[in-house]
PDB file of C-alpha atoms in Angstrom:
ATOM      1  CA  MET A1251      11.250  46.139  89.910  1.00 51.00           C
ATOM      2  CA  THR A1252      13.094  49.030  91.541  1.00 50.00           C
ATOM      3  CA  VAL A1253      14.085  52.037  89.491  1.00 48.00           C
ATOM      4  CA  ARG A1254      17.227  53.811  90.666  1.00 47.00           C
ATOM      5  CA  LYS A1255      17.268  57.575  90.520  1.00 44.00           C
ATOM      6  CA  ALA A1256      20.358  59.303  89.222  1.00 46.00           C
ATOM      7  CA  SER A1257      22.348  61.048  91.893  1.00 46.00           C
ATOM      8  CA  LEU A1258      22.911  64.019  89.594  1.00 43.00           C
ATOM      9  CA  PRO A1259      20.319  65.900  87.579  1.00 47.00           C
ATOM     10  CA  LEU A1260      20.421  65.164  83.860  1.00 45.00           C
ATOM     11  CA  ASP A1261      21.069  68.852  83.234  1.00 48.00           C
ATOM     12  CA  ALA A1262      24.462  68.542  84.927  1.00 46.00           C
ATOM     13  CA  LEU A1263      25.482  65.679  82.614  1.00 44.00           C
ATOM     14  CA  ASP A1264      24.101  67.371  79.501  1.00 50.00           C
ATOM     15  CA  SER A1265      25.873  70.643  80.178  1.00 52.00           C
ATOM     16  CA  GLY A1266      29.235  68.913  80.498  1.00 53.00           C
ATOM     17  CA  ALA A1267      29.637  70.154  84.069  1.00 52.00           C
ATOM     18  CA  VAL A1268      30.053  66.575  85.259  1.00 50.00           C
ATOM     19  CA  GLU A1269      31.872  63.904  83.311  1.00 47.00           C
ATOM     20  CA  PRO A1270      29.990  60.631  82.904  1.00 47.00           C
ATOM     21  CA  PRO A1271      31.576  57.657  84.661  1.00 52.00           C
ATOM     22  CA  SER A1272      34.284  56.101  82.514  1.00 63.00           C
ATOM     23  CA  VAL A1273      34.407  52.444  81.621  1.00 64.00           C
ATOM     24  CA  ASP A1274      36.964  50.515  83.649  1.00 71.00           C
ATOM     25  CA  PRO A1275      39.885  49.525  81.343  1.00 73.00           C
ATOM     26  CA  VAL A1276      39.860  45.981  82.746  1.00 76.00           C
ATOM     27  CA  ASP A1277      36.148  45.672  81.944  1.00 86.00           C
ATOM     28  CA  ARG A1278      36.813  46.897  78.397  1.00 90.00           C
ATOM     29  CA  VAL A1279      39.593  44.313  77.890  1.00 91.00           C
ATOM     30  CA  ASP A1280      37.397  41.557  79.326  1.00 91.00           C
ATOM     31  CA  ARG A1281      34.493  42.561  77.073  1.00 94.00           C
ATOM     32  CA  ILE A1282      36.710  42.393  73.977  1.00 94.00           C
ATOM     33  CA  GLY A1283      38.175  39.102  75.196  1.00 95.00           C
ATOM     34  CA  ARG A1284      34.737  37.578  75.691  1.00 96.00           C
ATOM     35  CA  GLY A1285      33.702  38.698  72.202  1.00 96.00           C
ATOM     36  CA  GLY A1286      36.845  37.195  70.715  1.00 96.00           C
ATOM     37  CA  PHE A1287      36.280  33.976  72.641  1.00 97.00           C
ATOM     38  CA  ALA A1288      32.676  33.782  71.386  1.00 97.00           C
ATOM     39  CA  LEU A1289      33.873  34.258  67.803  1.00 98.00           C
ATOM     40  CA  GLY A1290      36.433  31.495  68.351  1.00 98.00           C
ATOM     41  CA  VAL A1291      33.687  29.147  69.547  1.00 98.00           C
ATOM     42  CA  ALA A1292      31.593  30.093  66.499  1.00 98.00           C
ATOM     43  CA  LEU A1293      34.551  29.218  64.247  1.00 98.00           C
ATOM     44  CA  VAL A1294      34.907  25.824  65.956  1.00 98.00           C
ATOM     45  CA  ILE A1295      31.207  25.183  65.316  1.00 98.00           C
ATOM     46  CA  ALA A1296      31.585  26.338  61.696  1.00 97.00           C
ATOM     47  CA  GLY A1297      34.469  23.911  61.295  1.00 97.00           C
ATOM     48  CA  GLY A1298      32.291  21.110  62.609  1.00 96.00           C
ATOM     49  CA  LEU A1299      29.558  22.017  60.148  1.00 96.00           C
ATOM     50  CA  VAL A1300      32.058  22.068  57.267  1.00 96.00           C
ATOM     51  CA  ALA A1301      33.273  18.628  58.354  1.00 94.00           C
ATOM     52  CA  ALA A1302      29.690  17.363  58.352  1.00 94.00           C
ATOM     53  CA  VAL A1303      29.030  18.445  54.755  1.00 95.00           C
ATOM     54  CA  THR A1304      32.459  17.713  53.269  1.00 91.00           C
ATOM     55  CA  GLY A1305      31.698  14.075  52.401  1.00 86.00           C
ATOM     56  CA  PRO A1306      28.165  14.476  51.058  1.00 85.00           C
ATOM     57  CA  LEU A1307      29.096  17.556  49.003  1.00 85.00           C
ATOM     58  CA  GLU A1308      32.478  16.120  47.965  1.00 85.00           C
ATOM     59  CA  LEU A1309      34.311  19.312  48.893  1.00 85.00           C
ATOM     60  CA  ALA A1310      37.886  18.975  47.647  1.00 87.00           C
ATOM     61  CA  LYS A1311      39.442  21.013  50.439  1.00 90.00           C
ATOM     62  CA  GLY A1312      36.654  20.500  52.961  1.00 92.00           C
ATOM     63  CA  SER A1313      38.611  18.415  55.447  1.00 93.00           C
ATOM     64  CA  TRP A1314      41.477  20.934  55.404  1.00 94.00           C
ATOM     65  CA  LEU A1315      39.020  23.823  55.854  1.00 95.00           C
ATOM     66  CA  ALA A1316      37.225  22.072  58.712  1.00 96.00           C
ATOM     67  CA  ALA A1317      40.474  21.341  60.562  1.00 96.00           C
ATOM     68  CA  TYR A1318      41.770  24.863  59.949  1.00 97.00           C
ATOM     69  CA  LEU A1319      38.567  26.489  61.190  1.00 97.00           C
ATOM     70  CA  VAL A1320      38.524  24.370  64.335  1.00 97.00           C
ATOM     71  CA  LEU A1321      42.181  24.321  65.329  1.00 96.00           C
ATOM     72  CA  VAL A1322      43.746  27.478  63.959  1.00 96.00           C
ATOM     73  CA  ALA A1323      40.953  29.974  63.482  1.00 97.00           C
ATOM     74  CA  GLY A1324      38.773  28.790  66.376  1.00 97.00           C
ATOM     75  CA  VAL A1325      40.727  27.224  69.232  1.00 97.00           C
ATOM     76  CA  ALA A1326      43.749  29.491  68.796  1.00 97.00           C
ATOM     77  CA  GLN A1327      41.438  32.516  68.672  1.00 97.00           C
ATOM     78  CA  CYS A1328      39.914  31.453  72.001  1.00 97.00           C
ATOM     79  CA  GLY A1329      43.392  31.245  73.492  1.00 96.00           C
ATOM     80  CA  LEU A1330      44.473  34.620  72.154  1.00 96.00           C
ATOM     81  CA  ALA A1331      41.228  36.223  73.327  1.00 96.00           C
ATOM     82  CA  MET A1332      41.691  34.975  76.881  1.00 94.00           C
ATOM     83  CA  GLN A1333      45.489  35.130  77.179  1.00 92.00           C
ATOM     84  CA  HIS A1334      45.320  38.240  79.367  1.00 89.00           C
ATOM     85  CA  ARG A1335      43.025  36.428  81.840  1.00 89.00           C
ATOM     86  CA  VAL A1336      44.912  33.147  81.851  1.00 88.00           C
ATOM     87  CA  LEU A1337      48.232  34.898  82.485  1.00 88.00           C
ATOM     88  CA  ARG A1338      46.665  37.420  84.867  1.00 84.00           C
ATOM     89  CA  ALA A1339      48.256  40.190  82.830  1.00 81.00           C
ATOM     90  CA  THR A1340      48.275  43.532  84.590  1.00 78.00           C
ATOM     91  CA  ASP A1341      49.300  45.473  81.494  1.00 79.00           C
ATOM     92  CA  ALA A1342      46.557  44.263  79.130  1.00 83.00           C
ATOM     93  CA  SER A1343      44.970  46.947  76.982  1.00 88.00           C
ATOM     94  CA  ALA A1344      41.780  46.959  74.986  1.00 90.00           C
ATOM     95  CA  GLY A1345      43.546  48.401  71.946  1.00 92.00           C
ATOM     96  CA  ARG A1346      46.239  45.735  71.963  1.00 92.00           C
ATOM     97  CA  LEU A1347      43.711  42.912  72.321  1.00 94.00           C
ATOM     98  CA  ARG A1348      41.487  44.366  69.604  1.00 96.00           C
ATOM     99  CA  THR A1349      44.500  44.650  67.270  1.00 96.00           C
ATOM    100  CA  THR A1350      45.498  41.062  68.066  1.00 96.00           C
ATOM    101  CA  LEU A1351      42.040  39.705  67.285  1.00 97.00           C
ATOM    102  CA  VAL A1352      41.552  41.788  64.135  1.00 98.00           C
ATOM    103  CA  GLY A1353      44.995  40.757  62.892  1.00 98.00           C
ATOM    104  CA  TRP A1354      44.330  37.098  63.706  1.00 98.00           C
ATOM    105  CA  ASN A1355      40.992  37.058  61.900  1.00 98.00           C
ATOM    106  CA  ALA A1356      42.282  39.000  58.892  1.00 98.00           C
ATOM    107  CA  GLY A1357      45.263  36.651  58.594  1.00 98.00           C
ATOM    108  CA  ASN A1358      43.016  33.598  58.803  1.00 98.00           C
ATOM    109  CA  ALA A1359      40.647  35.036  56.197  1.00 98.00           C
ATOM    110  CA  LEU A1360      43.589  35.562  53.835  1.00 98.00           C
ATOM    111  CA  VAL A1361      44.966  32.049  54.424  1.00 97.00           C
ATOM    112  CA  ILE A1362      41.565  30.449  53.838  1.00 97.00           C
ATOM    113  CA  THR A1363      40.817  32.564  50.762  1.00 97.00           C
ATOM    114  CA  GLY A1364      44.269  31.996  49.297  1.00 96.00           C
ATOM    115  CA  THR A1365      44.107  28.257  49.904  1.00 94.00           C
ATOM    116  CA  LEU A1366      40.650  27.822  48.397  1.00 93.00           C
ATOM    117  CA  ALA A1367      41.593  29.999  45.402  1.00 93.00           C
ATOM    118  CA  ALA A1368      45.002  28.276  44.997  1.00 92.00           C
ATOM    119  CA  ALA A1369      46.724  31.663  45.387  1.00 95.00           C
ATOM    120  CA  PRO A1370      49.831  31.009  47.499  1.00 95.00           C
ATOM    121  CA  VAL A1371      50.846  34.675  47.585  1.00 96.00           C
ATOM    122  CA  VAL A1372      47.596  35.491  49.394  1.00 97.00           C
ATOM    123  CA  VAL A1373      48.316  32.622  51.797  1.00 97.00           C
ATOM    124  CA  ASP A1374      51.792  34.129  52.362  1.00 97.00           C
ATOM    125  CA  VAL A1375      50.373  37.539  53.250  1.00 98.00           C
ATOM    126  CA  GLY A1376      47.918  35.932  55.676  1.00 98.00           C
ATOM    127  CA  GLY A1377      50.665  33.779  57.169  1.00 98.00           C
ATOM    128  CA  ILE A1378      52.916  36.788  57.726  1.00 98.00           C
ATOM    129  CA  LEU A1379      50.066  38.589  59.473  1.00 98.00           C
ATOM    130  CA  LEU A1380      49.404  35.539  61.666  1.00 98.00           C
ATOM    131  CA  LEU A1381      53.109  35.294  62.477  1.00 98.00           C
ATOM    132  CA  ALA A1382      53.212  38.945  63.561  1.00 98.00           C
ATOM    133  CA  VAL A1383      50.214  38.418  65.849  1.00 98.00           C
ATOM    134  CA  LEU A1384      51.744  35.295  67.399  1.00 98.00           C
ATOM    135  CA  VAL A1385      55.130  36.934  67.990  1.00 97.00           C
ATOM    136  CA  ALA A1386      53.396  39.853  69.730  1.00 95.00           C
ATOM    137  CA  ALA A1387      51.344  37.415  71.839  1.00 94.00           C
ATOM    138  CA  LEU A1388      54.522  35.510  72.711  1.00 94.00           C
ATOM    139  CA  ALA A1389      56.247  38.734  73.764  1.00 92.00           C
ATOM    140  CA  ALA A1390      53.309  39.495  76.050  1.00 89.00           C
ATOM    141  CA  THR A1391      53.910  36.268  78.008  1.00 89.00           C
ATOM    142  CA  TRP A1392      57.091  37.621  79.578  1.00 86.00           C
ATOM    143  CA  LYS A1393      55.131  39.958  81.876  1.00 76.00           C
ATOM    144  CA  HIS A1394      52.879  37.684  83.862  1.00 75.00           C
ATOM    145  CA  ALA A1395      51.632  36.725  87.284  1.00 71.00           C
ATOM    146  CA  ALA A1396      51.244  33.017  86.474  1.00 78.00           C
ATOM    147  CA  PRO A1397      54.636  31.474  85.544  1.00 87.00           C
ATOM    148  CA  ALA A1398      53.424  27.910  84.861  1.00 89.00           C
ATOM    149  CA  ARG A1399      50.631  29.199  82.648  1.00 90.00           C
ATOM    150  CA  ALA A1400      53.082  31.473  80.831  1.00 91.00           C
ATOM    151  CA  VAL A1401      55.300  28.475  80.003  1.00 92.00           C
ATOM    152  CA  LEU A1402      52.287  26.594  78.623  1.00 93.00           C
ATOM    153  CA  ALA A1403      51.263  29.651  76.589  1.00 93.00           C
ATOM    154  CA  ARG A1404      54.807  29.920  75.180  1.00 95.00           C
ATOM    155  CA  VAL A1405      54.778  26.264  74.149  1.00 96.00           C
ATOM    156  CA  VAL A1406      51.417  26.607  72.378  1.00 96.00           C
ATOM    157  CA  LEU A1407      52.372  29.901  70.718  1.00 96.00           C
ATOM    158  CA  GLY A1408      55.738  28.427  69.721  1.00 97.00           C
ATOM    159  CA  ALA A1409      54.034  25.432  68.102  1.00 97.00           C
ATOM    160  CA  LEU A1410      51.757  27.764  66.143  1.00 97.00           C
ATOM    161  CA  ILE A1411      54.730  29.909  65.088  1.00 98.00           C
ATOM    162  CA  VAL A1412      56.621  26.831  63.849  1.00 97.00           C
ATOM    163  CA  SER A1413      53.551  25.600  61.951  1.00 96.00           C
ATOM    164  CA  ILE A1414      53.251  28.765  59.859  1.00 97.00           C
ATOM    165  CA  PRO A1415      56.290  28.245  57.589  1.00 96.00           C
ATOM    166  CA  ILE A1416      55.260  24.602  57.195  1.00 96.00           C
ATOM    167  CA  GLY A1417      51.769  25.657  56.108  1.00 94.00           C
ATOM    168  CA  LEU A1418      53.139  28.290  53.736  1.00 96.00           C
ATOM    169  CA  THR A1419      55.459  25.720  52.153  1.00 95.00           C
ATOM    170  CA  LEU A1420      52.579  23.283  51.713  1.00 93.00           C
ATOM    171  CA  ALA A1421      50.453  26.010  50.097  1.00 91.00           C
ATOM    172  CA  HIS A1422      53.167  26.603  47.497  1.00 92.00           C
ATOM    173  CA  LEU A1423      53.664  22.876  46.876  1.00 92.00           C
ATOM    174  CA  ARG A1424      49.901  22.374  46.358  1.00 86.00           C
ATOM    175  CA  ALA A1425      49.781  25.300  43.931  1.00 84.00           C
ATOM    176  CA  VAL A1426      52.627  23.851  41.840  1.00 84.00           C
ATOM    177  CA  GLY A1427      51.466  20.212  41.847  1.00 69.00           C
TER     178      GLY A1427
END
């Protein structure tokens, strides 16, 4: 194994005379995207595990939870995490992607919690947060280097946006009946 020697003495870095190399913004966005993608895959796996135990444990909302974890929380998260790469976005920022993923996961946590607790107002708050994230992601598709991919992204994001009011309505109907 070869050990590389630093080109500058450590004293120069410690004294602040030389700034340490900065992290490339594209690398930072990609790192956050990969983390978000990995979490999305973990949510898909969690959904599969919930599906596996729903029957034996007779979980009342297990099939809904499994489908939600796989399709909405997991697969959609993977798409949001990699949207900048798929669309070859030149204006992607680490802060924007981090905000998107935090908002997406917080919204999903609220929807799941509200649904399992039969608290439709909590589902509404989560749904509004998810809607805000999706609208921002949709707006980001207008600046792109891959037009066909942008159209596909708009269709998928549009379908998710349309599904939110339907899901919110169903949450209220379940709570009443």
